[in-house]
Amino acid sequence: MENLKKIKRALVSVYHKDGLEELLNTLNNNNVEFLSTGGTQSFIQGLGYKCAAVEDLTGYPSILGGRVKTLHPKVFGGILSRRDNQDDVKQTQQYEIPEIDLVIVDLYPFEETVASGCTESEIIEKIDIGGISLIRAAAKNFNDVAIVASKAQYSMLKEMMERNGGAFTSLSDRRLLAREAFAVSSYYDSHIFNYFDGEDNSALRLPINGRKSLRYGENPHQKGFYYGDFDAMFTQLHGKEISYNNLLDIDAAVNLISDFDETTFVIMKHNNACGLASRDKLVDAYRAALAGDPISAFGGVHVTNRPIDKETAEEMNKIFIEVCIAPGYSEEALEILEQKKNRIILVMKPFERPTLQCRSILNGALLQERDTHVETPEELKQASTTAATAAQIEDMLFANKIVKHSKSNSIVLAKDKTLIASGVGQTSRVDALCQAIDKAKHFEHSLEGAVMASDAFFPFGDCVEIANKAGVTAVIQPGGSVRDEESVTYCNNHGMAMVMTGIRHFKH
């Protein structure tokens, strides 16, 4: 067993008291002395334990409205002194500085205070000074001192002591606690920086806690991890462990379904929609979405914005579904869907999407605002002499939501609020269109009266001509090409309706 160090004295100063009593009881039963301030001292004494006051050690009371409590050489000397350094030992003896072997501290709730909408003066007062200093000092001197920087680590220290047979910690224990402490301090400081930085984005600081090891990355030979709080967005009711690729598809599915208000069912495969339909009744939306591409739907991610009922679940259960996402499930529906033991079943909770997107690239990262724009009828600019009908406008806006969430270059063909076919991830817009038309033909879907949506402008007039010959009668696109007139002229000469949005929706 590693050389163990005894915890003889603990400095305890915490904002949150919940969960602390059990740990204090263990320490007290092992004859650990307590040193504390203010409310924490009262809490410890209220449990019937002896507790010395920091003020008595330093000779100074808490001053400046509580801004200065523990910032004193007799506190930090006791934490930072190196037990195997003779000069340190002499100085602590000279200045009567007691050794502190354990620091239990947490931080003022800065993040929560900002989120609550408090005034700036209230927010500034929640920038912890003493706590963060204690954390860094104890973590730096992990060779001799154990640090507990969050109530989330109370059980970790308790388990260490149980394993070590009393109030003892090993070097590896203390190093692990130091790592966790620096994770707490860096997370905290990142939130403070982001508050002061506002929307300047002068530097990238991503305060994300919670690491989940995945079976592997995008491929079996790659390691993969997820950082974030998945449980804040979803409850997993059933199924196997979620994979790296599952998470990518879940993210794409949730982003797409979030743009739809009416009853809609989406079937995703490799981050693109292969089936999507909106109907008054959920089972009808599912059947129409599945009919779009029943082959690609196999093993896909199925997501809807309505609770899944028994009738819909019975239809879904006829094919292999990797992931199912909905805001809820009837008892009968869940019983049906759980018949496949590995099927991942998620309940999607109400959530607020982050406003920024980050992607690692080269030796750095790209940061951009999330594309949250959803076009409305009022924003559409009629470009052709033939005006679009109300039904065509409805279908074009429907198709435009899909193309926004499809890999560029992308073309979406839709009719009656149903995805007929799409061409995605192509190197030319003509290729994307031809792919979509070929797919529609393969599944024997008629394109007569369909609409076409494009994620970016048409560089030439060839796409509208090809689409028209396939049966498309209305087109929605951003516009902005120097040769827009070619597409518009073709539409005018062939009775097609065209509207322009002025908004490009590239997705790479």
XYZ file of C-alpha atoms in Angstrom:
508
model
C 0.000 0.000 0.000
C 1.172 3.533 -0.732
C 2.653 5.588 2.100
C -0.391 7.110 3.800
C -0.640 10.542 5.387
C -2.817 11.147 8.420
C -5.392 13.921 8.362
C -4.948 15.642 11.705
C -6.506 19.045 10.996
C -9.119 20.111 8.452
C -10.090 23.598 7.353
C -13.771 23.575 6.405
C -15.419 26.609 4.801
C -18.347 25.915 2.481
C -21.252 27.828 0.975
C -23.422 24.730 0.495
C -23.905 22.625 3.641
C -26.006 19.816 2.151
C -24.232 16.480 2.263
C -21.511 17.785 4.588
C -22.732 16.214 7.840
C -21.868 12.624 6.919
C -18.317 13.536 5.934
C -17.800 15.597 9.087
C -19.033 12.682 11.173
C -16.432 10.373 9.613
C -13.666 12.911 10.209
C -14.741 13.557 13.791
C -14.835 9.823 14.525
C -11.199 9.731 13.404
C -10.207 12.559 15.789
C -9.651 15.166 13.091
C -9.559 18.757 14.405
C -11.795 21.292 12.676
C -10.959 24.860 11.755
C -13.611 27.074 10.200
C -15.305 30.450 9.775
C -18.725 32.008 10.214
C -21.692 29.926 9.154
C -19.684 26.760 8.603
C -18.204 26.976 12.083
C -21.712 27.334 13.534
C -22.859 24.353 11.462
C -20.015 22.162 12.737
C -20.566 23.189 16.334
C -24.289 22.604 15.894
C -23.447 18.954 15.208
C -21.762 18.803 18.600
C -18.175 18.852 17.295
C -15.380 21.110 18.521
C -14.303 23.675 15.942
C -11.646 26.369 16.224
C -12.268 29.730 14.619
C -10.000 30.997 11.856
C -10.257 34.435 13.482
C -8.614 33.079 16.626
C -5.769 31.622 14.558
C -5.119 34.765 12.491
C -5.970 37.394 15.061
C -8.186 39.094 12.488
C -11.966 38.990 12.188
C -13.806 38.586 8.910
C -13.545 42.036 7.306
C -14.758 44.034 4.301
C -18.226 42.536 4.391
C -16.847 38.987 4.349
C -14.510 39.582 1.417
C -11.490 38.717 3.588
C -11.769 35.746 5.927
C -9.038 33.189 5.311
C -6.488 35.221 3.357
C -3.712 35.145 5.941
C -0.209 33.579 6.215
C -1.269 31.481 9.193
C -3.900 29.822 7.018
C -2.055 29.582 3.726
C 1.248 28.810 5.395
C -0.383 25.813 7.041
C -1.654 24.613 3.682
C 1.369 25.357 1.493
C 4.151 24.324 3.849
C 6.130 21.371 2.528
C 6.408 18.807 5.297
C 9.717 17.438 3.983
C 11.332 20.872 3.521
C 13.331 21.838 6.593
C 13.189 25.562 5.860
C 9.396 25.386 5.610
C 9.211 23.431 8.854
C 11.417 25.981 10.672
C 9.333 28.901 9.445
C 6.014 27.328 10.415
C 7.439 26.686 13.878
C 8.865 30.200 14.094
C 5.564 31.855 13.209
C 3.406 29.299 15.017
C 1.612 28.182 11.878
C -0.334 24.933 12.371
C -0.292 22.359 9.595
C -3.567 21.924 7.722
C -3.860 18.480 6.143
C -7.300 18.743 4.560
C -9.201 21.631 2.992
C -12.928 21.303 2.381
C -14.233 24.308 0.522
C -16.662 25.243 -2.225
C -17.278 28.388 -4.213
C -19.906 31.091 -4.277
C -22.579 30.274 -6.896
C -21.388 32.673 -9.590
C -22.904 30.787 -12.545
C -26.304 30.492 -10.850
C -26.266 34.170 -9.850
C -25.655 35.269 -13.440
C -28.409 32.964 -14.698
C -30.880 34.361 -12.149
C -30.647 37.844 -13.672
C -29.165 39.589 -10.641
C -27.600 43.038 -10.827
C -23.936 43.376 -11.696
C -23.021 44.350 -8.125
C -24.693 41.177 -6.848
C -22.904 39.120 -9.496
C -19.506 40.625 -8.639
C -19.960 39.743 -4.977
C -20.331 36.105 -6.011
C -16.804 36.039 -7.461
C -15.095 33.897 -4.862
C -11.638 34.985 -3.708
C -10.827 33.099 -0.521
C -12.341 29.839 -1.696
C -10.568 29.752 -5.035
C -7.281 30.627 -3.312
C -7.705 27.807 -0.812
C -8.448 25.367 -3.609
C -5.362 26.314 -5.596
C -3.101 26.288 -2.548
C -4.220 22.879 -1.319
C -4.178 21.371 -4.815
C -0.687 22.719 -5.447
C 0.574 21.082 -2.267
C -1.090 17.730 -2.974
C 2.056 15.946 -1.764
C 0.938 16.781 1.761
C -2.604 18.145 1.638
C -5.944 16.734 0.494
C -8.439 19.096 -1.139
C -12.192 18.665 -1.483
C -13.402 21.473 -3.748
C -17.034 20.532 -4.231
C -19.816 18.668 -2.465
C -19.662 16.268 -5.418
C -16.332 15.031 -3.965
C -17.512 14.374 -0.390
C -18.229 10.727 -1.153
C -14.878 10.378 -2.950
C -12.927 11.383 0.162
C -15.131 9.251 2.398
C -14.495 6.187 0.216
C -10.744 6.889 0.260
C -10.695 6.986 4.042
C -12.730 3.797 4.320
C -10.342 2.066 1.935
C -7.305 3.350 3.855
C -8.632 2.310 7.265
C -9.190 5.757 8.786
C -8.407 9.434 8.230
C -5.582 8.669 5.816
C -4.928 9.545 2.186
C -2.386 8.197 -0.254
C -0.384 10.274 -2.713
C -2.490 8.976 -5.602
C -5.632 9.901 -3.629
C -4.412 13.452 -3.116
C -3.295 13.815 -6.698
C -6.748 12.706 -7.895
C -8.414 15.200 -5.548
C -6.067 17.930 -6.829
C -7.046 17.148 -10.397
C -10.707 17.407 -9.495
C -10.034 20.669 -7.662
C -8.354 22.283 -10.657
C -11.293 21.121 -12.781
C -13.581 23.013 -10.388
C -11.451 26.158 -10.396
C -10.957 26.246 -14.179
C -14.691 25.721 -14.766
C -15.483 28.521 -12.322
C -12.964 30.942 -13.818
C -14.209 30.208 -17.332
C -17.702 31.316 -16.345
C -16.315 34.508 -14.830
C -14.266 35.233 -17.961
C -17.245 34.594 -20.236
C -19.370 36.975 -18.155
C -16.846 39.793 -18.562
C -16.128 38.912 -22.193
C -19.813 39.098 -23.116
C -20.269 38.730 -26.856
C -16.719 39.807 -27.753
C -15.466 36.200 -27.961
C -11.939 37.497 -27.430
C -10.835 34.018 -26.324
C -12.471 30.612 -26.253
C -13.309 29.225 -22.825
C -15.760 26.326 -22.738
C -16.902 25.490 -19.210
C -18.197 21.957 -19.718
C -18.253 19.376 -16.953
C -19.003 15.689 -17.102
C -17.000 13.243 -19.206
C -18.561 10.072 -20.512
C -16.325 7.432 -22.056
C -17.867 5.975 -25.196
C -17.329 2.481 -26.588
C -15.232 4.095 -29.306
C -15.219 7.143 -31.561
C -16.546 7.411 -35.088
C -14.805 4.097 -35.845
C -13.759 1.203 -33.583
C -10.055 2.080 -33.765
C -10.694 5.596 -32.397
C -11.212 6.506 -28.749
C -14.276 8.626 -28.052
C -15.607 10.764 -25.211
C -18.648 12.947 -24.636
C -18.405 16.070 -22.497
C -21.658 17.534 -21.268
C -24.787 16.793 -19.277
C -26.759 14.409 -21.486
C -29.221 13.733 -18.673
C -30.233 17.398 -18.604
C -31.668 16.972 -22.110
C -32.779 13.340 -22.174
C -33.926 10.479 -20.006
C -32.912 7.094 -21.389
C -35.708 4.624 -20.707
C -34.326 1.600 -22.499
C -31.584 0.224 -24.701
C -27.861 -0.129 -25.041
C -25.137 2.383 -24.324
C -25.252 5.421 -26.611
C -22.367 5.625 -29.076
C -20.384 8.470 -30.617
C -22.270 8.176 -33.904
C -25.586 7.909 -32.052
C -24.826 11.232 -30.387
C -24.078 12.910 -33.714
C -27.379 11.675 -35.142
C -29.289 12.590 -31.988
C -27.895 16.118 -32.159
C -28.862 16.472 -35.826
C -32.323 15.018 -35.185
C -33.065 17.297 -32.259
C -31.883 20.386 -34.139
C -34.149 19.546 -37.078
C -37.288 18.631 -35.142
C -36.928 21.813 -33.082
C -37.769 23.888 -36.168
C -41.214 22.275 -36.483
C -44.263 23.259 -34.435
C -46.940 21.044 -35.989
C -47.065 17.276 -35.480
C -43.965 16.009 -37.293
C -41.956 12.812 -37.548
C -38.320 12.767 -38.685
C -36.168 9.789 -39.632
C -32.436 10.583 -39.622
C -29.513 8.687 -41.077
C -25.920 9.924 -40.908
C -27.020 13.426 -39.826
C -29.435 13.883 -42.744
C -33.196 13.424 -42.918
C -34.187 10.455 -45.077
C -37.844 10.715 -44.115
C -39.930 13.568 -42.756
C -43.606 14.470 -42.748
C -46.066 16.704 -40.913
C -49.644 15.555 -40.379
C -52.540 16.132 -38.004
C -52.178 12.599 -36.644
C -48.817 11.232 -35.495
C -49.181 7.761 -37.013
C -49.924 9.343 -40.396
C -46.802 11.511 -40.088
C -44.741 8.414 -39.319
C -46.112 6.392 -42.225
C -45.483 9.242 -44.658
C -41.960 9.818 -43.329
C -41.114 6.122 -43.603
C -42.471 5.908 -47.150
C -39.983 8.543 -48.264
C -37.060 6.130 -47.976
C -37.887 2.867 -46.181
C -34.424 1.466 -46.934
C -32.406 4.237 -45.264
C -34.858 4.281 -42.335
C -33.481 0.880 -41.297
C -31.225 1.460 -38.280
C -31.949 5.171 -38.192
C -32.774 7.713 -35.509
C -36.515 8.350 -35.305
C -37.630 11.572 -33.627
C -40.941 13.317 -33.140
C -42.235 16.377 -31.318
C -45.323 14.613 -29.951
C -45.752 11.805 -27.385
C -45.771 8.415 -29.107
C -49.023 6.468 -28.842
C -49.730 2.752 -29.200
C -50.765 2.945 -32.870
C -47.598 4.762 -33.889
C -45.411 2.434 -31.822
C -46.924 -0.595 -33.555
C -45.924 0.839 -36.938
C -42.450 1.753 -35.722
C -41.829 -1.684 -34.269
C -42.052 -3.274 -37.716
C -38.493 -2.162 -38.595
C -35.097 -1.933 -36.900
C -34.736 1.435 -35.167
C -31.454 2.372 -33.508
C -32.717 5.366 -31.505
C -36.209 6.634 -30.767
C -36.708 10.180 -29.392
C -39.979 11.757 -28.260
C -41.234 14.067 -25.511
C -43.122 11.110 -24.046
C -44.607 7.649 -24.591
C -47.885 6.057 -23.622
C -47.562 2.995 -21.404
C -48.675 0.743 -24.260
C -46.281 2.398 -26.726
C -43.332 1.926 -24.401
C -44.173 -1.706 -23.863
C -44.154 -2.256 -27.634
C -40.940 -0.345 -28.338
C -39.080 -2.061 -25.503
C -39.536 -5.423 -27.207
C -36.168 -4.824 -28.916
C -33.662 -5.007 -26.062
C -30.967 -2.821 -27.672
C -33.292 -0.111 -29.002
C -32.349 3.211 -27.424
C -35.491 4.980 -26.199
C -35.090 8.593 -25.102
C -37.464 11.104 -23.584
C -36.544 14.567 -24.832
C -36.847 17.193 -22.120
C -37.549 20.894 -22.715
C -34.207 22.557 -23.307
C -32.615 25.735 -24.551
C -30.199 25.232 -27.402
C -26.753 26.864 -27.063
C -26.454 30.007 -29.157
C -22.930 29.187 -30.321
C -21.404 26.240 -32.172
C -17.781 25.175 -31.798
C -15.729 22.843 -33.971
C -12.092 21.805 -33.604
C -10.043 22.528 -36.708
C -6.325 22.520 -37.588
C -4.549 23.623 -34.390
C -7.485 25.603 -33.055
C -11.233 25.905 -33.175
C -14.013 27.561 -35.157
C -16.808 29.346 -33.326
C -19.996 30.629 -34.897
C -23.529 31.629 -34.023
C -25.964 28.764 -34.426
C -28.175 28.991 -37.534
C -31.508 29.504 -35.799
C -33.247 31.438 -38.575
C -36.488 29.927 -39.804
C -38.071 31.692 -42.778
C -41.644 32.994 -42.610
C -44.107 33.806 -45.427
C -43.565 37.516 -44.830
C -39.838 37.222 -45.576
C -40.252 35.592 -48.985
C -39.562 37.738 -52.012
C -41.465 36.774 -55.137
C -38.917 36.522 -57.943
C -41.075 35.091 -60.759
C -44.061 36.495 -62.561
C -46.037 33.431 -61.513
C -47.026 33.828 -57.871
C -46.799 30.845 -55.541
C -50.050 29.485 -54.155
C -50.663 29.232 -50.423
C -50.110 25.467 -50.598
C -46.825 25.931 -52.466
C -45.611 28.486 -49.933
C -46.409 26.064 -47.124
C -44.488 23.284 -48.865
C -41.554 25.540 -49.718
C -41.148 26.684 -46.110
C -41.425 23.042 -45.044
C -38.706 22.020 -47.524
C -36.513 24.956 -46.552
C -36.411 23.787 -42.938
C -35.149 20.404 -44.104
C -32.533 21.734 -46.496
C -31.217 24.007 -43.741
C -30.319 20.892 -41.730
C -28.901 18.870 -44.659
C -25.240 18.554 -45.619
C -24.227 20.931 -48.414
C -24.578 21.017 -51.322
C -28.180 20.082 -50.736
C -31.480 19.986 -52.611
C -34.803 18.974 -51.046
C -37.908 17.967 -53.011
C -41.173 18.017 -51.075
C -44.920 17.878 -51.587
C -47.910 18.005 -49.245
C -45.621 18.571 -46.227
C -43.716 15.391 -46.987
C -40.049 14.930 -47.847
C -40.125 13.201 -51.231
C -36.367 12.991 -51.717
C -33.161 14.919 -51.113
C -29.685 15.120 -52.518
C -27.073 15.896 -49.865
C -23.338 16.388 -49.491
C -22.685 16.772 -53.212
C -19.896 18.744 -54.841
C -22.285 20.453 -57.246
C -25.877 21.597 -56.950
C -26.793 19.773 -60.161
C -25.455 16.528 -58.676
C -27.538 17.078 -55.535
C -30.664 17.669 -57.630
C -30.079 14.655 -59.845
C -29.508 12.498 -56.780
C -32.833 13.649 -55.337
C -34.718 13.027 -58.585
C -33.172 9.572 -59.022
C -34.093 8.682 -55.453
C -37.689 9.792 -55.962
C -37.911 7.680 -59.106
C -36.390 4.686 -57.332
C -39.172 4.712 -54.756
C -41.762 5.578 -57.407
C -42.640 8.956 -55.868
C -44.296 11.392 -58.230
C -42.707 14.828 -58.411
C -45.647 16.407 -60.246
C -46.503 19.562 -58.314
C -43.533 19.190 -55.955
C -41.427 22.091 -54.692
C -37.649 22.386 -54.596
C -35.537 23.978 -51.851
C -31.853 24.781 -52.214
C -29.488 25.616 -49.370
C -27.659 28.182 -51.543
C -28.201 30.077 -54.787
C -28.222 28.471 -58.230
C -25.075 29.513 -60.114
C -26.796 28.797 -63.432
C -30.293 28.188 -64.713
C -29.775 24.457 -65.264
C -31.201 23.292 -61.909
C -34.620 24.890 -62.346
C -34.800 23.452 -65.861
C -33.946 19.924 -64.670
C -36.391 20.230 -61.767
C -39.202 21.517 -63.979
C -38.806 18.641 -66.413
C -39.103 16.258 -63.442
C -42.404 17.854 -62.383
C -41.361 20.561 -59.885
C -43.570 23.664 -60.049
C -42.171 25.959 -57.338
C -38.701 26.827 -56.059
C -37.353 28.420 -52.877
C -33.739 29.559 -52.768
C -31.628 32.285 -51.169
C -30.794 34.107 -54.404
C -27.671 36.216 -54.745
C -26.036 34.730 -57.830
C -24.820 37.115 -60.525
C -26.796 34.871 -62.877
C -30.037 34.731 -60.867
C -31.796 36.101 -63.932
C -31.200 32.846 -65.831
C -33.186 30.880 -63.237
C -35.881 33.543 -62.958
C -36.298 33.777 -66.738
C -36.693 30.023 -67.045
C -39.369 30.076 -64.343
C -41.195 32.927 -66.089
C -41.126 31.131 -69.422
C -42.427 27.854 -67.971
C -44.981 28.986 -65.400
C -42.903 28.073 -62.374
C -43.106 30.029 -59.114
C -39.862 31.132 -57.468
C -39.307 32.886 -54.160
C -36.030 34.097 -52.666
C -35.220 34.231 -48.963
C -31.965 36.182 -48.937
C -30.669 33.680 -46.355
C -28.151 30.976 -47.215
C -28.118 27.765 -45.154
C -24.783 26.077 -45.839
C -23.990 23.159 -43.552
C -20.554 21.578 -43.777
